[in-house]
PDB file of C-alpha atoms in Angstrom:
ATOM      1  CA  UNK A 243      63.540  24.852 -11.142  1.00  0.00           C
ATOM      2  CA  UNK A 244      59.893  25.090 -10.731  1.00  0.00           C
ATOM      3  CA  UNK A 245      59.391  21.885 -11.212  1.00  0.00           C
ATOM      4  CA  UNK A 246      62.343  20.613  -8.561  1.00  0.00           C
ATOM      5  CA  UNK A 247      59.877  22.770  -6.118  1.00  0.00           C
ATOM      6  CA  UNK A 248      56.668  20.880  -7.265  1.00  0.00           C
ATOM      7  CA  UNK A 249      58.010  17.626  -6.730  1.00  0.00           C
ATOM      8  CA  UNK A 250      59.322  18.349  -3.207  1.00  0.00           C
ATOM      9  CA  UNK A 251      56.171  19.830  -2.087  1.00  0.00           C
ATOM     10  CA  UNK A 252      54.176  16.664  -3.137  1.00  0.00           C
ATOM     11  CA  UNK A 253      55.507  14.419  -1.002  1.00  0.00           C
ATOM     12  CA  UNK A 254      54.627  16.832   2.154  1.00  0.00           C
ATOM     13  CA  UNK A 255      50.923  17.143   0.445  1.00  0.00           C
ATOM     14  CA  UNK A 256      50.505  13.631   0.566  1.00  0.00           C
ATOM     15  CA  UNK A 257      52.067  13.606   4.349  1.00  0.00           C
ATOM     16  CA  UNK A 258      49.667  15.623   5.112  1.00  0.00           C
ATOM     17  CA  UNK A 259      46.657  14.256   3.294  1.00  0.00           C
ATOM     18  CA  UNK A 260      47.932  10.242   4.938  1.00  0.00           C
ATOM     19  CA  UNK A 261      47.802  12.682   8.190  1.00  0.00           C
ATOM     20  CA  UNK A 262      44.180  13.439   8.384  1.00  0.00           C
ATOM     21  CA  UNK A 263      43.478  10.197   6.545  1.00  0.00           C
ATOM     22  CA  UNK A 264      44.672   8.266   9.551  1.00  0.00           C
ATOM     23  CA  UNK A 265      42.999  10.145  12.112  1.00  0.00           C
ATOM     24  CA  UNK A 266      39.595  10.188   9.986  1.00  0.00           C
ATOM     25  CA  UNK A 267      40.553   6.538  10.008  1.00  0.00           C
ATOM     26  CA  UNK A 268      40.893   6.476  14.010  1.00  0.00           C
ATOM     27  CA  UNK A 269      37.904   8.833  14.618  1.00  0.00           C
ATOM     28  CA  UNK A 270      35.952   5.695  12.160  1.00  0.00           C
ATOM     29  CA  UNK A 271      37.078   2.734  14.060  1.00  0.00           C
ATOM     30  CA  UNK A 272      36.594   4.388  17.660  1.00  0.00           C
ATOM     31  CA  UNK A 273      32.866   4.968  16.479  1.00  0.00           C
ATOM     32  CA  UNK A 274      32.354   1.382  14.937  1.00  0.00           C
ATOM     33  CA  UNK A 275      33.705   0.372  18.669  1.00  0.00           C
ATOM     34  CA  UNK A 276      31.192   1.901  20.198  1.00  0.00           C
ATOM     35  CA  UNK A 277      28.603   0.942  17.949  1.00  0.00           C
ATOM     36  CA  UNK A 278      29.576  -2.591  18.518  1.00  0.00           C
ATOM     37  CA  UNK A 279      30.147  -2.213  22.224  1.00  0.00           C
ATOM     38  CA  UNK A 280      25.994  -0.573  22.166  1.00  0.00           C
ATOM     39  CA  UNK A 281      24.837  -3.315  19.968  1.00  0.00           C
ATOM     40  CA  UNK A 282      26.166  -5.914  22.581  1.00  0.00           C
ATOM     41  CA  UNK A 283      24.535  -3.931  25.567  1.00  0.00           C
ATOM     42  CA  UNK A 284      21.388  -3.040  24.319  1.00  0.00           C
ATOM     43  CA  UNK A 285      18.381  -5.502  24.163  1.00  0.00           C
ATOM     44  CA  UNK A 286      18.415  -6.861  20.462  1.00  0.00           C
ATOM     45  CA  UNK A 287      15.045  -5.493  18.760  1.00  0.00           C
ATOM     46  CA  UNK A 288      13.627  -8.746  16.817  1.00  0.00           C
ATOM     47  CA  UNK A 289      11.191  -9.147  13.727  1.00  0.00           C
ATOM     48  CA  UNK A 290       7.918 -10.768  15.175  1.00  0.00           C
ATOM     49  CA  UNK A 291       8.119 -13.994  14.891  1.00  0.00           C
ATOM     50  CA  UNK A 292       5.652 -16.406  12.965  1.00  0.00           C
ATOM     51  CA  UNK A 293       3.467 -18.463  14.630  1.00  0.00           C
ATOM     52  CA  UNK A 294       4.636 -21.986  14.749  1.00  0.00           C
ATOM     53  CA  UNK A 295       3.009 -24.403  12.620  1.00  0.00           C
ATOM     54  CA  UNK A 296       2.066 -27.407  14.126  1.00  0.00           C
ATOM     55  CA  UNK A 297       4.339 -30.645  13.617  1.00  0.00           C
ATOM     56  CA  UNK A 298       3.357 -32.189  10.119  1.00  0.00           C
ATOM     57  CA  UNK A 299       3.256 -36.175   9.984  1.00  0.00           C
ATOM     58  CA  UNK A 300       3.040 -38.766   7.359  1.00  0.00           C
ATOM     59  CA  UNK A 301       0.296 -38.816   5.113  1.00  0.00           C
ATOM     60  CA  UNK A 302      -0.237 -42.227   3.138  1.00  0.00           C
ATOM     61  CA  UNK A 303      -2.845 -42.645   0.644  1.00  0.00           C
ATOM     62  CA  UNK A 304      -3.360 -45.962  -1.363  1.00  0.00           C
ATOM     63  CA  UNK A 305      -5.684 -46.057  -4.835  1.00  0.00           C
ATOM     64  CA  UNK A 306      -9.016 -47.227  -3.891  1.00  0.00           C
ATOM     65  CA  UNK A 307     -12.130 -46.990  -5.911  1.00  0.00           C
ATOM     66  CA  UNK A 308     -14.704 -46.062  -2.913  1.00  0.00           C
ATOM     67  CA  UNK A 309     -12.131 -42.844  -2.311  1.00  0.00           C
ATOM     68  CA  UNK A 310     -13.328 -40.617  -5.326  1.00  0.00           C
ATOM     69  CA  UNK A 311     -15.952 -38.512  -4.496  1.00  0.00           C
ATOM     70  CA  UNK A 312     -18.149 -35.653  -6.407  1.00  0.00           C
ATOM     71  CA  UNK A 313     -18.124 -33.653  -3.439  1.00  0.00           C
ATOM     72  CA  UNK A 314     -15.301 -31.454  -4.758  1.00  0.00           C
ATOM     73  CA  UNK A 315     -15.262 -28.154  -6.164  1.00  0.00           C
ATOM     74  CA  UNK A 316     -16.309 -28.760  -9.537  1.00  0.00           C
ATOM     75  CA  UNK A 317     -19.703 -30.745 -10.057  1.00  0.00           C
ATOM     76  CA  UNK A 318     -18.234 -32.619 -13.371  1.00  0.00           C
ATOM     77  CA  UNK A 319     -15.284 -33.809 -11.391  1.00  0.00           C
ATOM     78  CA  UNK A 320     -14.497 -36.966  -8.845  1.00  0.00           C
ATOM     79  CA  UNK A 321     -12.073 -36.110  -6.191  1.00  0.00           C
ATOM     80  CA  UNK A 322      -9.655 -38.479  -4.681  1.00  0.00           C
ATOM     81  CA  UNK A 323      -8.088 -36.734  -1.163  1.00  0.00           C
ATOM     82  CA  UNK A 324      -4.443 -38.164  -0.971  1.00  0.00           C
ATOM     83  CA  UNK A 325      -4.623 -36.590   2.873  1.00  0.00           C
ATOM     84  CA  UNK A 326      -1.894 -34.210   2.645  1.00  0.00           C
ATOM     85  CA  UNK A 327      -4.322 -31.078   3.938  1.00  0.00           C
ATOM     86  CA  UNK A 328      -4.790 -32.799   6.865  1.00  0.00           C
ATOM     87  CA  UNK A 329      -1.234 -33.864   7.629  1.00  0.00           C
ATOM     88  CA  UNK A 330       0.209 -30.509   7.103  1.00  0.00           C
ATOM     89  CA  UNK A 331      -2.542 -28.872   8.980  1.00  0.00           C
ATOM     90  CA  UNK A 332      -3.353 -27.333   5.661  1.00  0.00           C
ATOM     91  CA  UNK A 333      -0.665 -25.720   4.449  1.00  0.00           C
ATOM     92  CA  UNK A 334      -0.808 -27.770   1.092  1.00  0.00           C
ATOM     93  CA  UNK A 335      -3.847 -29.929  -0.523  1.00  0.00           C
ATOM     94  CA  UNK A 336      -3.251 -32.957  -2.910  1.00  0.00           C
ATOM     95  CA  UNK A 337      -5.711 -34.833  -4.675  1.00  0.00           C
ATOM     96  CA  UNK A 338      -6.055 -36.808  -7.647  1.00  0.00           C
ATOM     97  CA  UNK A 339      -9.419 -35.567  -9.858  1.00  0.00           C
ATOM     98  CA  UNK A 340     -11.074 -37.589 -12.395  1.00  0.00           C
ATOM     99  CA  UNK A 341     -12.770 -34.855 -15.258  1.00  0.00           C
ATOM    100  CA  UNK A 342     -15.959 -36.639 -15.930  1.00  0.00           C
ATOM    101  CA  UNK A 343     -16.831 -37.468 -19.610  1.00  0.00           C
ATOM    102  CA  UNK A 344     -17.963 -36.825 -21.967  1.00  0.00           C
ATOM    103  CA  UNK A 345     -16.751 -32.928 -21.716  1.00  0.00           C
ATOM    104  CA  UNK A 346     -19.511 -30.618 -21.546  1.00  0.00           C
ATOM    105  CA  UNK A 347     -17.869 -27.237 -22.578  1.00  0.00           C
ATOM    106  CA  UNK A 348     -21.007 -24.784 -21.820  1.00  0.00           C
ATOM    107  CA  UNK A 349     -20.888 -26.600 -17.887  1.00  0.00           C
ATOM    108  CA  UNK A 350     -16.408 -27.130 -18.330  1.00  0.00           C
ATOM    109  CA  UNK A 351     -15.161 -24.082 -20.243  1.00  0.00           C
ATOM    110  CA  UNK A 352     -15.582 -21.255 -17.256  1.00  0.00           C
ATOM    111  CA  UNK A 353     -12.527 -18.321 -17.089  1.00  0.00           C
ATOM    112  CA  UNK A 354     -11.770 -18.439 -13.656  1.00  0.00           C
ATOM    113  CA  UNK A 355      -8.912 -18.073 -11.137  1.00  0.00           C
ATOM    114  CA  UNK A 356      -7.222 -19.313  -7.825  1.00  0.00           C
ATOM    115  CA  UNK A 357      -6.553 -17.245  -5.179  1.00  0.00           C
ATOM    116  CA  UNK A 358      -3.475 -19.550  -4.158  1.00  0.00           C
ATOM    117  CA  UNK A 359       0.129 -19.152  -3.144  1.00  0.00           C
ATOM    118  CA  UNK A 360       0.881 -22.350  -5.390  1.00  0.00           C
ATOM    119  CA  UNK A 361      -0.756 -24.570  -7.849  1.00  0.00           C
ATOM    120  CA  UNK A 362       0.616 -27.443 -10.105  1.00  0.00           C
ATOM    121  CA  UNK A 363      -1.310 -29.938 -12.208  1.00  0.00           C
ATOM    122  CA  UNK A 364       0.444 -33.586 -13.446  1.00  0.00           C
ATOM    123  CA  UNK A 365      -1.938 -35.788 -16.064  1.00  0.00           C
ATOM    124  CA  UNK A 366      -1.469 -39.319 -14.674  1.00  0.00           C
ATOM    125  CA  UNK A 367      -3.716 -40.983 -17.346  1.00  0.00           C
ATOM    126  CA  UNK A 368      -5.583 -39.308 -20.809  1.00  0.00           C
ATOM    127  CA  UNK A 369      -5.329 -35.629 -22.024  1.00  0.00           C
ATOM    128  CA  UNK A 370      -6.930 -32.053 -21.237  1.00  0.00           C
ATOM    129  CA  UNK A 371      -6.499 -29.014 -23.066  1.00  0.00           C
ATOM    130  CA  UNK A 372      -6.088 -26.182 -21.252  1.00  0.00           C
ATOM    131  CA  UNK A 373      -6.154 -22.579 -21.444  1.00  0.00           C
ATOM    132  CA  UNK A 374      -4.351 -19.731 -19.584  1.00  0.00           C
ATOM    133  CA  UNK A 375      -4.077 -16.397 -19.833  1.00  0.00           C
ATOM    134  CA  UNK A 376      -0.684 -15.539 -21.303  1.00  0.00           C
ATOM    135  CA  UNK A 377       0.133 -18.952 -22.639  1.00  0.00           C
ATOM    136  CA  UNK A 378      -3.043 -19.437 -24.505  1.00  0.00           C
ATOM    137  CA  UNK A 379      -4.315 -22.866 -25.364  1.00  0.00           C
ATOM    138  CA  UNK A 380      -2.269 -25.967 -24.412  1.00  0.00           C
ATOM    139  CA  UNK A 381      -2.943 -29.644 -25.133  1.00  0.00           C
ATOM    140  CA  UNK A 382      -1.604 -31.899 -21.776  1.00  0.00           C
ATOM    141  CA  UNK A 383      -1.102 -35.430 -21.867  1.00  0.00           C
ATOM    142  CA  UNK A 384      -0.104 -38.469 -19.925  1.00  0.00           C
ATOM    143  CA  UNK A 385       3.154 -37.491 -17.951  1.00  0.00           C
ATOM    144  CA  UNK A 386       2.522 -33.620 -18.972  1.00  0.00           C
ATOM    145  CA  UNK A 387       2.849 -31.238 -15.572  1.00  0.00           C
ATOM    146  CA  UNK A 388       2.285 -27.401 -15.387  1.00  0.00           C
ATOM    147  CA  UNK A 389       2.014 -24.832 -12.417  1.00  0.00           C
ATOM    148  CA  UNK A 390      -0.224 -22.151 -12.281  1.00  0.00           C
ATOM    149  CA  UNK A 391       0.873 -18.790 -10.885  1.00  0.00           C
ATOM    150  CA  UNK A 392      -1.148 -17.116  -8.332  1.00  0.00           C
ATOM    151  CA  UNK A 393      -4.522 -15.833  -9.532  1.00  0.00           C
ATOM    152  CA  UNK A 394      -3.672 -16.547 -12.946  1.00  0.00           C
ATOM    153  CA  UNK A 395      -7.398 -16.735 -15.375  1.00  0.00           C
ATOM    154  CA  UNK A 396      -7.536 -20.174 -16.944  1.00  0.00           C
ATOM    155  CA  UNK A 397      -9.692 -22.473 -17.995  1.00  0.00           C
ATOM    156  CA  UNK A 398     -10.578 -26.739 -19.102  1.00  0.00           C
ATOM    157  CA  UNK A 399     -11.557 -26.436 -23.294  1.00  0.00           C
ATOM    158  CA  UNK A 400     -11.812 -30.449 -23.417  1.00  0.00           C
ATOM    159  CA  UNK A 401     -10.519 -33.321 -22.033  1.00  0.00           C
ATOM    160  CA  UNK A 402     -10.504 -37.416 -22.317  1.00  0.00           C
ATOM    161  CA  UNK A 403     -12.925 -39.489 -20.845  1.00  0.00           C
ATOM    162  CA  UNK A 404     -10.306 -41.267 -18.942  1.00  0.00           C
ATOM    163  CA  UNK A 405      -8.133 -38.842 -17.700  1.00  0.00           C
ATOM    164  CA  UNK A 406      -6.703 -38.262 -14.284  1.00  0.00           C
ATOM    165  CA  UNK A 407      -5.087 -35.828 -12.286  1.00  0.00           C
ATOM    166  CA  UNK A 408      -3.200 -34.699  -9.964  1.00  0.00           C
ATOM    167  CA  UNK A 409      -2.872 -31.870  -8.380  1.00  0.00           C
ATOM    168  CA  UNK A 410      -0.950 -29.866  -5.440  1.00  0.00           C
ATOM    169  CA  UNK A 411      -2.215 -26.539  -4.306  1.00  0.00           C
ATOM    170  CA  UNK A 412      -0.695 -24.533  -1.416  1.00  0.00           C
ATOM    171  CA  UNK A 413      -2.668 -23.603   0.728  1.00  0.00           C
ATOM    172  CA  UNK A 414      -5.168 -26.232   1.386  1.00  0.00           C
ATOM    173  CA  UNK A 415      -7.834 -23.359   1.849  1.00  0.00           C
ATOM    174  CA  UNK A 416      -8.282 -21.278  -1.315  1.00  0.00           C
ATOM    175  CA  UNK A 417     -11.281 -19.131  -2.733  1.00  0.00           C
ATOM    176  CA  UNK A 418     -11.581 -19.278  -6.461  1.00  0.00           C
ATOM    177  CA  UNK A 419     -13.693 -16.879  -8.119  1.00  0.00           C
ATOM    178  CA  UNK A 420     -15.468 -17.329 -11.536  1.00  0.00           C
ATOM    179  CA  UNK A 421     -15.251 -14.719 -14.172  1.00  0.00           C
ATOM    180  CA  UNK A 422     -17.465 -13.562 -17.114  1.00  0.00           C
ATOM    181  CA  UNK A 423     -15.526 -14.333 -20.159  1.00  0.00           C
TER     182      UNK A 423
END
């Protein structure tokens, strides 16, 4: 018998819990309304906005000798511009960089770093060996590509006397600052 009393009560429990569900429910969609209907009347509050960059255009660059400079950052190296720095109003640099030989590794091997947002290296022609901190000492060759993260030490150990470069740094600007090993 108690249990014929149990059962007959539930259902007017749950009656009464479905009750205040549903006007807990109605009480929560009349305040999303008005939420919504605020939203739609108030002025929207936006993020600042970045400054527009400037339209990039095309940047075309064909191999000639008279183009590689020493005026670069290192004094060992010949610098090729491929003009991207200019045609994205420097938000990226390009350039292809000749390592001069033979490798000098008291004026090549120097821990350093780049304070960059983005740096990757391709070896067109020869080989370099390479170290950074983390991945230690790597041997690149012809068709070999790495990036560099952000600030990450490294350094040149060696290289060929041929080889060639190139390499894609974002932003065009960038300090780098030398470290005592």
């Amino acid at each position: 018998m108690a249990r014929q009393k149990a059962k007959a009560s539930r259902p007017a429990t749950k009656t009464a819990v479905k009750k205040r569900s549903g006007a807990k429910a109605a009480a929560r969609s009349s305040a999303r309304k008005a939420v919504k209907a605020k939203a739609r009347t108030a002025p929207a509050k936006s993020a600042p906005k970045k400054p527009a960059r400037p339209k990039q255009r095309i940047a075309v660059s064909h191999q000639r000798e008279e183009d590689f400079k020493a005026d670069g950052l290192r004094t060992y190296a010949k610098y090729r511009d491929l003009g991207i720095a200019e045609a994205s109003h420097g938000l990226a640099q390009a350039h292809v960089i000749r390592l001069q030989g033979p490798c000098n590794p008291a004026e090549v091997s120097k821990l350093h770093f780049h304070d960059v947002e983005f740096q990757m290296v391709y070896v067109l022609k020869g080989w370099v060996k390479t170290y950074m901190d983390g991945q230690g000492e790597t041997l690149m060759k012809e068709g070999s590509a790495w990036t560099q993260p952000p600030k990450i030490k490294h350094m040149i150990l060696d290289y060929s006397d041929d080889v060639e470069l190139l390499e894609v740094i974002l932003p065009a600007e960038f300090r780098t600052v030398e470290l005592k090993a």
